[in-house]
Amino acid sequence: METDLKRINSLLTTVYSDIMRVEERELRKSEFKDISIRELHAIDVISMYEHKTSSQVASELMVTAGSLSTMVNKLVRKGYVIRIHGEDDRRIIRLGLTNRGRLIYRAHDSFHRHMVKKFIEGFDEEQIAIIERALLNLRAFLEFPPHIDNKKGH
């Protein structure tokens, strides 16, 4: 069992690093080299299909409102994101994508669709359900990770 845990941990960390490395490399080769991976993931969360509030986006990205505000300011300046004031209440501001933002959103979405198709290639529905359950278990753990104690024996 311990060998399985080490092997799976190694694969998870390697795959995570590989995904980030490939995304970064592809971003640098594209016409969108002026944004970071974090900004790209913010664009992904903002999405083309909803006009979310900043607090909704910050929550999904698990960042503070201040961090998101700084990132959105940069994305607005770079021409990827727009702020949309509410018609009924001008104090409510939602985020949307510009044409340029939609282009990078589609490219990033396409990359992820191809990656997931390759990931589940050759698996039947039952096996895919097991993979999904394992990923949901991991996600639940990451939402509330245990406290890391530096004391000996913990």
PDB file of C-alpha atoms in Angstrom:
ATOM      1  CA  MET A   1       0.000   0.000   0.000  1.00  0.00           C
ATOM      2  CA  GLU A   2       2.780   2.463   0.916  1.00  0.00           C
ATOM      3  CA  THR A   3       4.486   1.779  -2.435  1.00  0.00           C
ATOM      4  CA  ASP A   4       1.198   2.488  -4.237  1.00  0.00           C
ATOM      5  CA  LEU A   5       0.821   5.791  -2.364  1.00  0.00           C
ATOM      6  CA  LYS A   6       4.344   6.882  -3.261  1.00  0.00           C
ATOM      7  CA  ARG A   7       3.915   5.878  -6.909  1.00  0.00           C
ATOM      8  CA  ILE A   8       0.565   7.671  -7.253  1.00  0.00           C
ATOM      9  CA  ASN A   9       1.881  10.749  -5.442  1.00  0.00           C
ATOM     10  CA  SER A  10       4.839  10.853  -7.808  1.00  0.00           C
ATOM     11  CA  LEU A  11       2.541  10.577 -10.824  1.00  0.00           C
ATOM     12  CA  LEU A  12       0.171  13.278  -9.535  1.00  0.00           C
ATOM     13  CA  THR A  13       2.959  15.758  -8.853  1.00  0.00           C
ATOM     14  CA  THR A  14       4.665  14.995 -12.150  1.00  0.00           C
ATOM     15  CA  VAL A  15       1.459  15.336 -14.159  1.00  0.00           C
ATOM     16  CA  TYR A  16       0.557  18.606 -12.399  1.00  0.00           C
ATOM     17  CA  SER A  17       4.022  20.011 -13.146  1.00  0.00           C
ATOM     18  CA  ASP A  18       3.852  18.800 -16.737  1.00  0.00           C
ATOM     19  CA  ILE A  19       0.450  20.408 -17.326  1.00  0.00           C
ATOM     20  CA  MET A  20       1.675  23.728 -15.939  1.00  0.00           C
ATOM     21  CA  ARG A  21       4.902  23.521 -17.983  1.00  0.00           C
ATOM     22  CA  VAL A  22       3.062  22.720 -21.231  1.00  0.00           C
ATOM     23  CA  GLU A  23       0.483  25.468 -20.662  1.00  0.00           C
ATOM     24  CA  GLU A  24       3.264  27.963 -19.964  1.00  0.00           C
ATOM     25  CA  ARG A  25       5.256  26.874 -23.041  1.00  0.00           C
ATOM     26  CA  GLU A  26       2.219  27.036 -25.340  1.00  0.00           C
ATOM     27  CA  LEU A  27       1.228  30.417 -23.942  1.00  0.00           C
ATOM     28  CA  ARG A  28       4.719  31.812 -24.633  1.00  0.00           C
ATOM     29  CA  LYS A  29       4.587  30.522 -28.229  1.00  0.00           C
ATOM     30  CA  SER A  30       1.155  32.078 -28.855  1.00  0.00           C
ATOM     31  CA  GLU A  31      -0.038  35.588 -29.563  1.00  0.00           C
ATOM     32  CA  PHE A  32      -1.070  35.757 -25.871  1.00  0.00           C
ATOM     33  CA  LYS A  33       2.420  35.878 -24.380  1.00  0.00           C
ATOM     34  CA  ASP A  34       1.540  39.010 -22.420  1.00  0.00           C
ATOM     35  CA  ILE A  35      -0.424  37.107 -19.768  1.00  0.00           C
ATOM     36  CA  SER A  36       0.590  34.714 -17.015  1.00  0.00           C
ATOM     37  CA  ILE A  37      -0.810  31.270 -16.287  1.00  0.00           C
ATOM     38  CA  ARG A  38      -2.620  32.705 -13.245  1.00  0.00           C
ATOM     39  CA  GLU A  39      -4.219  35.369 -15.458  1.00  0.00           C
ATOM     40  CA  LEU A  40      -5.152  32.683 -17.997  1.00  0.00           C
ATOM     41  CA  HIS A  41      -6.876  30.683 -15.282  1.00  0.00           C
ATOM     42  CA  ALA A  42      -8.718  33.820 -14.146  1.00  0.00           C
ATOM     43  CA  ILE A  43      -9.964  34.270 -17.727  1.00  0.00           C
ATOM     44  CA  ASP A  44     -11.086  30.637 -17.663  1.00  0.00           C
ATOM     45  CA  VAL A  45     -13.079  31.194 -14.462  1.00  0.00           C
ATOM     46  CA  ILE A  46     -14.585  34.461 -15.714  1.00  0.00           C
ATOM     47  CA  SER A  47     -15.748  32.438 -18.752  1.00  0.00           C
ATOM     48  CA  MET A  48     -17.535  33.484 -21.895  1.00  0.00           C
ATOM     49  CA  TYR A  49     -20.931  32.367 -20.731  1.00  0.00           C
ATOM     50  CA  GLU A  50     -21.567  34.126 -17.442  1.00  0.00           C
ATOM     51  CA  HIS A  51     -20.887  37.573 -16.089  1.00  0.00           C
ATOM     52  CA  LYS A  52     -19.692  36.712 -12.598  1.00  0.00           C
ATOM     53  CA  THR A  53     -18.972  39.172  -9.834  1.00  0.00           C
ATOM     54  CA  SER A  54     -15.415  39.653  -8.630  1.00  0.00           C
ATOM     55  CA  SER A  55     -16.230  37.851  -5.384  1.00  0.00           C
ATOM     56  CA  GLN A  56     -17.528  34.824  -7.314  1.00  0.00           C
ATOM     57  CA  VAL A  57     -14.345  34.707  -9.401  1.00  0.00           C
ATOM     58  CA  ALA A  58     -12.096  35.211  -6.340  1.00  0.00           C
ATOM     59  CA  SER A  59     -13.888  32.383  -4.558  1.00  0.00           C
ATOM     60  CA  GLU A  60     -13.494  29.984  -7.493  1.00  0.00           C
ATOM     61  CA  LEU A  61      -9.805  30.861  -7.852  1.00  0.00           C
ATOM     62  CA  MET A  62      -9.345  30.695  -4.068  1.00  0.00           C
ATOM     63  CA  VAL A  63      -7.647  34.098  -3.962  1.00  0.00           C
ATOM     64  CA  THR A  64      -8.380  37.215  -1.948  1.00  0.00           C
ATOM     65  CA  ALA A  65     -10.528  39.992  -3.359  1.00  0.00           C
ATOM     66  CA  GLY A  66      -7.452  42.250  -3.351  1.00  0.00           C
ATOM     67  CA  SER A  67      -5.368  39.777  -5.356  1.00  0.00           C
ATOM     68  CA  LEU A  68      -8.154  39.355  -7.875  1.00  0.00           C
ATOM     69  CA  SER A  69      -8.637  43.112  -8.155  1.00  0.00           C
ATOM     70  CA  THR A  70      -4.961  43.549  -9.037  1.00  0.00           C
ATOM     71  CA  MET A  71      -5.172  40.736 -11.594  1.00  0.00           C
ATOM     72  CA  VAL A  72      -8.392  42.092 -13.149  1.00  0.00           C
ATOM     73  CA  ASN A  73      -6.860  45.566 -13.428  1.00  0.00           C
ATOM     74  CA  LYS A  74      -3.977  44.062 -15.419  1.00  0.00           C
ATOM     75  CA  LEU A  75      -6.333  42.007 -17.614  1.00  0.00           C
ATOM     76  CA  VAL A  76      -8.460  45.086 -18.320  1.00  0.00           C
ATOM     77  CA  ARG A  77      -5.330  47.086 -19.246  1.00  0.00           C
ATOM     78  CA  LYS A  78      -4.165  44.261 -21.534  1.00  0.00           C
ATOM     79  CA  GLY A  79      -7.556  44.111 -23.267  1.00  0.00           C
ATOM     80  CA  TYR A  80      -8.811  40.688 -22.096  1.00  0.00           C
ATOM     81  CA  VAL A  81     -11.459  41.597 -19.519  1.00  0.00           C
ATOM     82  CA  ILE A  82     -14.126  44.249 -19.132  1.00  0.00           C
ATOM     83  CA  ARG A  83     -16.069  45.397 -16.086  1.00  0.00           C
ATOM     84  CA  ILE A  84     -19.816  45.490 -16.643  1.00  0.00           C
ATOM     85  CA  HIS A  85     -21.892  47.751 -14.389  1.00  0.00           C
ATOM     86  CA  GLY A  86     -25.344  46.504 -13.440  1.00  0.00           C
ATOM     87  CA  GLU A  87     -28.268  48.188 -15.151  1.00  0.00           C
ATOM     88  CA  ASP A  88     -30.446  48.221 -12.034  1.00  0.00           C
ATOM     89  CA  ASP A  89     -27.675  48.805  -9.526  1.00  0.00           C
ATOM     90  CA  ARG A  90     -24.531  50.459 -10.908  1.00  0.00           C
ATOM     91  CA  ARG A  91     -22.624  49.423  -7.758  1.00  0.00           C
ATOM     92  CA  ILE A  92     -22.769  45.784  -8.867  1.00  0.00           C
ATOM     93  CA  ILE A  93     -19.888  45.072 -11.206  1.00  0.00           C
ATOM     94  CA  ARG A  94     -19.615  41.867 -13.174  1.00  0.00           C
ATOM     95  CA  LEU A  95     -16.689  40.658 -15.234  1.00  0.00           C
ATOM     96  CA  GLY A  96     -16.783  39.739 -18.894  1.00  0.00           C
ATOM     97  CA  LEU A  97     -14.355  38.886 -21.653  1.00  0.00           C
ATOM     98  CA  THR A  98     -13.441  41.062 -24.612  1.00  0.00           C
ATOM     99  CA  ASN A  99     -13.010  39.531 -28.069  1.00  0.00           C
ATOM    100  CA  ARG A 100      -9.341  38.948 -27.229  1.00  0.00           C
ATOM    101  CA  GLY A 101     -10.342  37.374 -23.909  1.00  0.00           C
ATOM    102  CA  ARG A 102     -12.766  35.070 -25.716  1.00  0.00           C
ATOM    103  CA  LEU A 103     -10.014  33.983 -28.123  1.00  0.00           C
ATOM    104  CA  ILE A 104      -7.658  32.900 -25.353  1.00  0.00           C
ATOM    105  CA  TYR A 105     -10.568  31.329 -23.451  1.00  0.00           C
ATOM    106  CA  ARG A 106     -11.425  29.156 -26.482  1.00  0.00           C
ATOM    107  CA  ALA A 107      -7.785  28.164 -27.042  1.00  0.00           C
ATOM    108  CA  HIS A 108      -7.343  27.216 -23.377  1.00  0.00           C
ATOM    109  CA  ASP A 109     -10.655  25.325 -23.355  1.00  0.00           C
ATOM    110  CA  SER A 110      -9.616  23.407 -26.473  1.00  0.00           C
ATOM    111  CA  PHE A 111      -6.295  22.430 -24.871  1.00  0.00           C
ATOM    112  CA  HIS A 112      -8.110  21.094 -21.798  1.00  0.00           C
ATOM    113  CA  ARG A 113     -10.712  19.200 -23.856  1.00  0.00           C
ATOM    114  CA  HIS A 114      -7.952  17.479 -25.848  1.00  0.00           C
ATOM    115  CA  MET A 115      -6.027  16.703 -22.663  1.00  0.00           C
ATOM    116  CA  VAL A 116      -9.060  15.156 -20.935  1.00  0.00           C
ATOM    117  CA  LYS A 117      -9.985  13.125 -24.033  1.00  0.00           C
ATOM    118  CA  LYS A 118      -6.461  11.707 -24.060  1.00  0.00           C
ATOM    119  CA  PHE A 119      -6.616  11.077 -20.300  1.00  0.00           C
ATOM    120  CA  ILE A 120      -9.755   8.918 -20.511  1.00  0.00           C
ATOM    121  CA  GLU A 121      -8.905   7.287 -23.842  1.00  0.00           C
ATOM    122  CA  GLY A 122      -9.416   3.512 -23.684  1.00  0.00           C
ATOM    123  CA  PHE A 123     -11.490   3.559 -20.495  1.00  0.00           C
ATOM    124  CA  ASP A 124     -15.099   2.369 -20.331  1.00  0.00           C
ATOM    125  CA  GLU A 125     -17.892   4.256 -18.525  1.00  0.00           C
ATOM    126  CA  GLU A 126     -17.379   2.345 -15.267  1.00  0.00           C
ATOM    127  CA  GLN A 127     -13.655   3.087 -15.245  1.00  0.00           C
ATOM    128  CA  ILE A 128     -14.306   6.743 -16.023  1.00  0.00           C
ATOM    129  CA  ALA A 129     -16.712   6.857 -13.059  1.00  0.00           C
ATOM    130  CA  ILE A 130     -13.920   5.476 -10.820  1.00  0.00           C
ATOM    131  CA  ILE A 131     -11.478   8.108 -12.098  1.00  0.00           C
ATOM    132  CA  GLU A 132     -14.069  10.809 -11.487  1.00  0.00           C
ATOM    133  CA  ARG A 133     -14.718   9.538  -7.939  1.00  0.00           C
ATOM    134  CA  ALA A 134     -10.960   9.530  -7.211  1.00  0.00           C
ATOM    135  CA  LEU A 135     -10.627  13.110  -8.497  1.00  0.00           C
ATOM    136  CA  LEU A 136     -13.616  14.213  -6.391  1.00  0.00           C
ATOM    137  CA  ASN A 137     -11.993  12.598  -3.336  1.00  0.00           C
ATOM    138  CA  LEU A 138      -8.810  14.529  -4.073  1.00  0.00           C
ATOM    139  CA  ARG A 139     -10.728  17.765  -4.558  1.00  0.00           C
ATOM    140  CA  ALA A 140     -12.554  17.317  -1.240  1.00  0.00           C
ATOM    141  CA  PHE A 141      -9.219  16.740   0.493  1.00  0.00           C
ATOM    142  CA  LEU A 142      -7.711  19.857  -1.089  1.00  0.00           C
ATOM    143  CA  GLU A 143     -10.646  21.998   0.051  1.00  0.00           C
ATOM    144  CA  PHE A 144      -9.934  21.148   3.693  1.00  0.00           C
ATOM    145  CA  PRO A 145      -6.371  19.807   3.948  1.00  0.00           C
ATOM    146  CA  PRO A 146      -5.183  18.668   7.370  1.00  0.00           C
ATOM    147  CA  HIS A 147      -3.025  21.067   9.350  1.00  0.00           C
ATOM    148  CA  ILE A 148       0.666  20.309   8.878  1.00  0.00           C
ATOM    149  CA  ASP A 149       2.329  20.080  12.271  1.00  0.00           C
ATOM    150  CA  ASN A 150       6.092  20.564  12.392  1.00  0.00           C
ATOM    151  CA  LYS A 151       6.418  18.787  15.752  1.00  0.00           C
ATOM    152  CA  LYS A 152       8.221  15.455  15.830  1.00  0.00           C
ATOM    153  CA  GLY A 153       5.988  12.444  15.421  1.00  0.00           C
ATOM    154  CA  HIS A 154       3.185  14.328  13.638  1.00  0.00           C
TER     155      HIS A 154
END
